[in-house]
Coordinates of N, CA and C in Angstrom, one line a residue:
V1 N 59.0 -114.9 120.3 CA 59.7 -115.8 121.4 C 61.0 -115.6 121.1
L2 N 61.6 -114.3 120.5 CA 63.1 -113.9 120.0 C 63.6 -113.0 121.4
S3 N 64.7 -113.1 121.6 CA 65.6 -112.2 122.7 C 66.6 -112.3 122.5
F4 N 67.7 -111.2 122.2 CA 69.1 -111.2 122.4 C 69.5 -110.0 122.4
S5 N 70.9 -109.8 122.8 CA 71.6 -108.6 123.0 C 72.8 -108.6 121.9
W6 N 72.9 -107.4 121.3 CA 74.2 -107.6 120.3 C 74.6 -105.7 120.3
M7 N 75.7 -105.6 120.6 CA 76.4 -104.4 120.7 C 75.5 -103.2 121.4
N8 N 75.3 -103.5 122.6 CA 74.4 -102.3 123.2 C 72.7 -102.1 122.6
H9 N 72.2 -103.6 122.0 CA 71.3 -103.4 121.3 C 70.6 -104.7 122.2
I10 N 68.9 -104.5 122.3 CA 68.2 -105.6 122.8 C 67.2 -105.9 121.9
V11 N 67.0 -107.3 121.5 CA 66.0 -107.5 120.4 C 65.0 -108.4 121.3
I12 N 63.8 -108.1 121.2 CA 62.9 -108.9 122.2 C 61.3 -108.8 121.3
S13 N 60.8 -109.9 121.2 CA 59.4 -109.8 121.0 C 58.4 -109.4 121.6
H14 N 57.3 -108.7 121.1 CA 56.2 -108.3 121.7 C 55.5 -109.1 122.8
K15 N 55.4 -110.5 122.5 CA 54.8 -111.5 123.5 C 55.9 -111.2 124.7
D16 N 57.0 -111.6 124.8 CA 58.2 -111.7 125.8 C 58.1 -110.4 126.3
Y17 N 58.1 -109.4 125.9 CA 57.8 -108.3 126.7 C 56.7 -108.0 127.4
E18 N 55.9 -108.3 126.8 CA 54.5 -108.3 127.6 C 54.5 -109.0 128.9
E19 N 54.9 -110.4 128.9 CA 54.7 -111.4 129.8 C 55.9 -111.5 130.6
N20 N 57.1 -111.3 130.2 CA 58.3 -111.3 131.2 C 59.6 -110.6 130.9
A21 N 59.1 -109.4 130.5 CA 60.0 -108.2 130.2 C 61.1 -108.3 131.5
C22 N 60.9 -108.0 132.6 CA 61.6 -107.8 133.7 C 62.7 -108.7 133.7
E23 N 62.6 -110.1 133.6 CA 63.3 -111.1 133.7 C 64.5 -111.1 132.5
I24 N 63.6 -111.1 131.2 CA 64.7 -111.2 129.8 C 65.3 -110.1 129.8
L25 N 64.9 -108.9 130.2 CA 65.6 -107.6 129.7 C 66.6 -107.5 131.1
A26 N 66.6 -107.8 131.9 CA 67.6 -108.0 133.1 C 68.6 -109.1 132.9
H27 N 68.2 -110.1 131.6 CA 69.5 -110.9 131.6 C 70.2 -110.3 130.4
E28 N 69.6 -109.8 129.3 CA 70.3 -109.3 128.2 C 71.0 -108.1 128.7
R29 N 70.7 -107.2 129.7 CA 71.0 -106.2 129.6 C 72.7 -106.4 130.2
A30 N 72.5 -107.6 131.5 CA 73.6 -108.3 131.8 C 74.7 -108.7 130.8
H31 N 74.2 -109.2 129.6 CA 75.1 -109.5 128.3 C 75.9 -108.3 128.1
I32 N 75.3 -107.4 128.2 CA 75.6 -106.1 127.8 C 76.9 -105.5 128.3
S33 N 76.3 -105.2 129.6 CA 77.2 -104.7 130.6 C 78.6 -105.4 131.0
C34 N 78.5 -106.6 130.6 CA 79.5 -107.5 130.8 C 80.4 -107.9 129.6
G35 N 80.0 -107.1 128.3 CA 80.9 -107.1 127.1 C 80.7 -108.1 126.2
H36 N 79.7 -109.0 126.5 CA 79.8 -110.4 126.2 C 79.8 -110.5 124.3
S37 N 79.5 -109.4 124.0 CA 78.9 -109.3 122.2 C 80.5 -108.8 122.0
W38 N 81.5 -108.0 122.5 CA 82.9 -108.0 122.2 C 83.7 -109.5 122.2
D39 N 83.7 -110.1 123.4 CA 83.8 -111.5 123.5 C 83.3 -112.5 122.0
V40 N 82.2 -112.2 121.9 CA 81.8 -113.4 120.9 C 82.4 -112.7 119.4
L41 N 82.7 -111.5 119.5 CA 82.9 -110.9 118.1 C 84.6 -111.5 117.9
W42 N 85.4 -111.4 119.1 CA 86.7 -111.7 119.3 C 86.5 -113.0 118.7
L43 N 86.1 -113.8 119.3 CA 86.2 -115.2 119.2 C 85.8 -116.1 117.3
S44 N 84.8 -114.9 117.2 CA 84.3 -115.2 115.6 C 85.4 -114.9 114.6
V45 N 86.1 -114.1 115.0 CA 87.3 -113.7 114.2 C 88.4 -115.0 114.5
V46 N 88.7 -115.5 115.7 CA 89.6 -116.6 116.1 C 89.0 -117.8 115.1
E47 N 87.8 -118.0 115.2 CA 87.2 -119.2 114.4 C 87.5 -119.1 112.9
I48 N 87.4 -117.9 112.4 CA 87.5 -117.8 110.9 C 89.0 -118.1 110.4
F49 N 90.0 -118.0 111.5 CA 91.5 -118.4 111.3 C 91.7 -119.9 111.6
Q50 N 91.1 -120.3 112.5 CA 91.2 -121.6 113.3 C 90.1 -122.2 113.4
W51 N 89.1 -122.3 112.1 CA 87.9 -123.0 111.9 C 88.3 -124.7 112.1
F52 N 89.4 -125.1 111.5 CA 89.9 -126.3 111.7 C 90.5 -127.1 113.4
N53 N 90.6 -126.2 114.2 CA 90.9 -126.6 115.4 C 89.4 -126.9 116.5
P54 N 89.5 -128.0 116.7 CA 88.5 -128.5 117.8 C 88.6 -127.3 119.0
F55 N 89.7 -127.1 119.6 CA 89.7 -126.6 120.6 C 89.2 -125.0 120.7
V56 N 89.3 -124.7 119.4 CA 88.7 -123.3 119.5 C 87.2 -123.4 119.4
W57 N 86.3 -124.5 118.9 CA 85.1 -124.4 118.9 C 84.6 -125.0 120.4
M58 N 85.5 -125.7 121.0 CA 85.1 -126.1 122.7 C 85.2 -124.8 123.4
L59 N 86.0 -124.0 123.0 CA 86.3 -122.8 123.7 C 85.2 -121.7 123.9
S60 N 84.8 -121.8 122.3 CA 83.6 -121.1 121.9 C 82.2 -121.5 122.7
R61 N 82.2 -122.8 123.0 CA 81.0 -123.3 123.4 C 81.1 -123.1 125.3
E62 N 82.2 -123.2 125.5 CA 82.5 -122.8 127.1 C 82.1 -121.4 127.2
M63 N 82.7 -120.6 126.4 CA 82.6 -119.4 126.5 C 80.9 -118.7 126.6
Q64 N 80.2 -119.4 125.9 CA 78.8 -119.2 125.8 C 78.3 -119.6 126.9
D65 N 78.5 -120.5 127.3 CA 78.2 -121.4 128.9 C 78.4 -120.1 130.1
I66 N 79.6 -119.7 130.1 CA 80.1 -118.7 131.0 C 79.3 -117.7 130.9
H67 N 79.1 -116.9 129.7 CA 78.3 -115.7 129.4 C 76.9 -116.0 130.1
E68 N 76.5 -117.1 129.9 CA 75.0 -117.4 130.4 C 75.1 -117.5 131.8
Y69 N 76.2 -118.0 132.6 CA 76.0 -118.0 134.2 C 76.2 -116.9 134.4
E70 N 76.9 -115.9 133.8 CA 77.4 -114.5 134.5 C 76.1 -113.6 134.4
A71 N 75.2 -113.8 133.3 CA 74.2 -113.1 133.3 C 72.8 -113.7 134.1
D72 N 72.9 -114.9 134.3 CA 71.9 -115.7 135.2 C 72.3 -115.0 136.6
M73 N 73.7 -115.0 137.0 CA 73.7 -114.5 138.4 C 73.4 -112.9 138.4
S74 N 73.7 -112.5 137.5 CA 73.3 -110.7 137.4 C 71.8 -110.6 138.0
V75 N 71.1 -111.4 137.0 CA 69.4 -111.6 137.1 C 69.0 -111.7 138.5
L76 N 69.8 -112.9 139.2 CA 69.2 -113.1 140.6 C 69.9 -112.3 141.4
R77 N 70.8 -111.6 141.4 CA 71.3 -110.5 142.2 C 70.6 -109.3 142.1
Q78 N 69.6 -109.3 141.1 CA 68.6 -108.0 141.4 C 67.4 -108.6 142.1
G79 N 67.4 -109.7 142.6 CA 66.5 -109.8 143.5 C 65.0 -110.7 142.5
I80 N 65.3 -111.0 141.3 CA 64.5 -112.0 140.8 C 64.2 -113.2 141.5
N81 N 63.0 -113.8 141.7 CA 63.0 -115.1 142.1 C 63.5 -116.3 141.5
P82 N 64.5 -117.1 141.9 CA 65.2 -118.1 141.2 C 64.3 -119.2 141.0
K83 N 63.2 -119.3 141.5 CA 62.5 -120.6 140.8 C 61.5 -120.1 139.8
D84 N 60.9 -118.7 139.7 CA 60.5 -118.0 138.4 C 61.5 -118.2 137.4
Y85 N 62.3 -117.6 137.5 CA 63.4 -117.4 136.6 C 63.9 -119.0 135.9
Q86 N 64.1 -119.9 136.7 CA 64.3 -121.1 136.1 C 62.9 -121.8 135.2
S87 N 62.3 -121.5 135.7 CA 60.6 -121.6 135.2 C 60.6 -121.2 133.6
L88 N 61.1 -119.8 133.7 CA 61.0 -119.1 132.6 C 62.0 -119.5 131.4
I89 N 63.3 -120.1 132.0 CA 64.4 -120.8 130.8 C 63.8 -122.0 130.7
I90 N 63.3 -122.6 131.5 CA 62.5 -124.1 130.8 C 61.1 -123.6 129.9
K91 N 60.8 -122.8 130.0 CA 59.6 -122.5 129.0 C 60.4 -121.8 127.6
K92 N 61.1 -121.4 127.9 CA 61.8 -120.5 126.5 C 62.7 -122.0 125.8
A93 N 63.4 -122.7 126.8 CA 63.9 -124.0 126.1 C 63.1 -124.8 125.4
I94 N 61.8 -125.1 126.0 CA 61.1 -125.8 125.4 C 60.3 -125.2 124.2
G95 N 59.7 -124.0 124.2 CA 59.2 -123.6 122.9 C 59.9 -122.6 122.4
S96 N 61.4 -122.5 122.0 CA 62.2 -122.0 121.3 C 63.3 -122.8 120.6
S97 N 62.9 -123.8 120.2 CA 63.9 -125.1 119.4 C 64.2 -123.9 118.4
S98 N 63.4 -123.5 117.5 CA 63.8 -122.9 116.6 C 64.5 -121.3 116.5
Y99 N 64.5 -121.0 117.8 CA 65.5 -119.7 117.4 C 66.6 -120.1 118.8
A100 N 67.2 -121.1 118.9 CA 67.9 -121.4 119.9 C 69.3 -121.0 119.4
F101 N 69.4 -120.5 118.2 CA 70.9 -119.7 117.6 C 71.1 -118.5 118.7
A102 N 69.8 -117.7 118.6 CA 69.9 -116.6 119.1 C 69.4 -116.1 120.5
N103 N 69.0 -117.3 121.4 CA 69.1 -116.7 123.0 C 69.5 -117.6 124.0
G104 N 70.6 -118.6 123.7 CA 71.4 -119.2 124.8 C 70.4 -120.0 125.7
F105 N 69.3 -120.1 125.2 CA 68.2 -121.1 125.9 C 68.4 -122.5 125.7
N106 N 69.5 -123.2 125.7 CA 69.2 -124.3 124.5 C 69.5 -125.6 125.9
H107 N 69.2 -126.7 125.4 CA 68.9 -127.8 126.5 C 70.1 -128.1 126.8
S108 N 70.9 -128.5 126.1 CA 72.3 -129.0 126.6 C 73.2 -128.2 127.7
S109 N 73.0 -126.9 128.1 CA 73.3 -126.5 129.4 C 72.2 -126.0 130.4
L110 N 71.3 -126.4 130.3 CA 70.2 -125.8 131.0 C 70.6 -126.7 132.9
K111 N 70.9 -127.7 132.7 CA 71.3 -128.5 133.8 C 72.2 -127.7 134.6
N112 N 73.2 -127.5 134.0 CA 74.7 -126.8 134.5 C 74.2 -125.4 135.0
R113 N 73.4 -124.6 134.1 CA 72.9 -123.2 134.8 C 72.5 -123.4 135.9
F114 N 71.4 -124.2 136.1 CA 70.6 -124.5 137.2 C 71.5 -124.8 138.5
T115 N 72.5 -125.6 138.4 CA 73.4 -126.0 139.2 C 74.4 -124.8 139.8
M116 N 74.7 -123.7 138.7 CA 75.4 -122.8 139.2 C 74.6 -121.8 139.9
M117 N 73.1 -121.6 139.4 CA 72.4 -120.7 139.9 C 72.5 -120.9 141.7
L118 N 72.0 -122.4 142.0 CA 71.6 -122.7 143.2 C 73.1 -123.1 143.9
K119 N 74.0 -122.9 143.3 CA 75.3 -123.1 144.3 C 75.6 -122.1 145.0
E120 N 76.0 -122.5 146.2 CA 76.5 -121.6 147.4 C 78.0 -120.9 147.0
K121 N 77.7 -119.7 147.3 CA 79.2 -118.9 146.8 C 80.0 -119.1 148.1
S122 N 81.0 -119.5 147.8 CA 82.5 -119.5 148.9 C 82.8 -118.3 149.4
T123 N 82.9 -118.4 150.8 CA 83.6 -117.4 151.7 C 84.9 -117.0 151.3
P124 N 85.2 -116.1 151.6 CA 87.0 -115.7 151.7 C 87.7 -116.8 152.4
W125 N 87.2 -117.1 153.8 CA 87.8 -117.7 154.5 C 88.1 -119.6 153.7
S126 N 87.2 -119.8 153.2 CA 87.3 -121.1 152.0 C 88.2 -121.2 151.6
H127 N 88.8 -120.3 151.1 CA 90.0 -120.4 150.2 C 91.2 -120.6 150.9
M128 N 91.2 -120.2 152.5 CA 92.7 -120.8 153.2 C 92.7 -121.7 153.2
K129 N 91.9 -122.8 152.6 CA 92.3 -124.2 152.8 C 93.4 -124.4 151.6
Y130 N 94.0 -123.2 150.6 CA 94.8 -123.7 149.7 C 96.1 -123.1 150.2
L131 N 96.3 -122.9 151.8 CA 97.5 -122.4 152.3 C 98.0 -123.5 152.8
Y132 N 97.6 -125.0 152.8 CA 98.2 -125.9 153.1 C 99.2 -126.2 152.0
L133 N 99.2 -125.8 150.9 CA 100.1 -126.1 149.6 C 101.1 -125.4 149.9
L134 N 101.3 -124.2 150.5 CA 102.6 -123.5 151.2 C 103.6 -124.5 151.5
P135 N 103.2 -125.5 152.8 CA 104.2 -126.3 153.4 C 104.9 -127.5 152.3
V136 N 103.8 -128.1 151.6 CA 104.0 -128.8 151.0 C 105.1 -128.4 149.9
S137 N 105.2 -127.2 149.4 CA 105.7 -126.6 148.1 C 107.0 -126.4 148.5
A138 N 107.1 -125.9 149.7 CA 108.5 -125.5 150.6 C 109.1 -126.9 150.7
F139 N 108.4 -128.0 151.2 CA 109.3 -129.2 151.2 C 109.8 -129.9 149.9
C140 N 108.5 -129.8 149.1 CA 109.3 -130.2 147.5 C 110.6 -129.5 147.0
I141 N 110.6 -128.2 147.0 CA 111.7 -127.5 146.7 C 112.9 -128.1 147.6
I142 N 112.7 -127.8 148.8 CA 113.9 -128.2 149.4 C 114.5 -129.7 149.2
A143 N 113.5 -130.3 148.8 CA 114.1 -131.9 148.5 C 114.3 -131.9 147.3
C144 N 113.9 -131.3 146.5 CA 114.7 -131.2 144.9 C 115.9 -130.4 145.1
T145 N 115.9 -129.6 146.0 CA 117.6 -128.8 146.2 C 118.4 -129.9 146.7
Q146 N 117.9 -130.5 147.8 CA 118.7 -131.6 148.3 C 119.2 -132.5 147.4
S147 N 118.3 -133.2 146.6 CA 118.8 -134.2 145.5 C 119.6 -133.9 144.6
L148 N 119.3 -132.5 144.2 CA 120.3 -132.0 143.2 C 122.0 -131.7 143.8
S149 N 122.0 -131.4 144.8 CA 123.0 -131.2 145.5 C 123.9 -132.8 146.0
S150 N 123.1 -133.8 146.3 CA 123.6 -135.1 146.2 C 124.2 -135.7 145.0
I151 N 123.4 -135.3 144.0 CA 123.7 -135.6 142.7 C 125.1 -135.2 142.3
E152 N 125.1 -133.7 142.3 CA 126.3 -132.6 142.2 C 127.8 -133.5 142.9
E153 N 127.5 -133.9 144.0 CA 128.3 -134.6 145.0 C 128.7 -135.9 144.2
C154 N 127.7 -136.7 144.1 CA 128.1 -137.9 143.6 C 128.7 -137.7 142.3
E155 N 128.8 -137.0 141.7 CA 129.1 -136.6 140.2 C 130.7 -136.0 140.2
E156 N 130.7 -135.3 141.2 CA 132.1 -134.9 141.9 C 133.1 -136.0 142.4
S157 N 132.5 -136.9 143.2 CA 133.2 -138.1 143.5 C 133.7 -139.2 142.3
K158 N 132.8 -139.4 141.2 CA 133.1 -140.1 140.3 C 133.9 -139.3 139.4
S159 N 134.2 -138.0 139.2 CA 135.6 -137.5 138.6 C 136.7 -137.7 139.3
A160 N 136.4 -137.6 140.6 CA 137.9 -137.8 141.5 C 138.5 -139.1 141.0
V161 N 137.5 -140.2 141.1 CA 138.0 -141.5 141.0 C 138.5 -141.5 139.8
A162 N 137.8 -141.1 138.5 CA 138.3 -141.3 137.1 C 139.6 -140.8 137.0
S163 N 140.1 -139.4 137.9 CA 141.0 -138.7 137.5 C 142.3 -139.7 138.3
E164 N 141.8 -140.6 139.1 CA 143.2 -141.4 140.0 C 143.4 -142.3 138.9
Q165 N 144.7 -142.7 139.2 CA 145.4 -143.9 138.2 C 144.8 -145.1 138.8
V166 N 144.4 -146.2 138.3 CA 143.9 -147.4 138.9 C 144.7 -148.5 138.1
F167 N 145.6 -148.7 139.3 CA 146.6 -150.0 138.6 C 146.2 -151.8 138.8
P168 N 145.6 -152.3 138.0 CA 145.1 -153.4 138.5 C 146.4 -154.6 138.9
L169 N 146.0 -155.6 139.7 CA 147.2 -156.5 140.7 C 146.8 -157.5 139.6
A170 N 147.7 -158.1 139.2 CA 147.4 -159.5 138.7 C 148.0 -160.5 139.7
E171 N 146.9 -161.6 140.0 CA 146.8 -162.7 140.8 C 148.1 -163.7 140.4
E172 N 148.5 -164.1 141.2 CA 149.6 -164.9 141.1 C 149.4 -166.3 141.3

């Protein structure tokens, strides 16, 4: 029940190869084609020097999750049935607790992986909603520029008043 890829090599058990070779090999080939081994190697070097930094460890966990999402999407793009693939992931997660270090089928990210698999892809038009930020940004820039010029005018008038001599009148 062991399968993983490392630097263009895939290791898979005979049982997994006989039962689920197509899905598992597609998943592991996706890791290879995306260069995930290089990411893991680079981050391992960073972890050596920043072992005390909790953000490095969080980055490592997030990177592993992203690698799994990318590999899952690659598998589904190859036409493998999503329900069958999810069943395989659950089967591997339940039966592979002793090999969790090697295969990415861990319990904590299963829900997120399934959510990502079922998530609808956004269309290019859906990104148009961010165009509303252009007029808002322009308004903010103009407002800040106006307030800066009014501050400058206020400073100029203060300096003009300060340069004039003021003679107090004594009350009689």
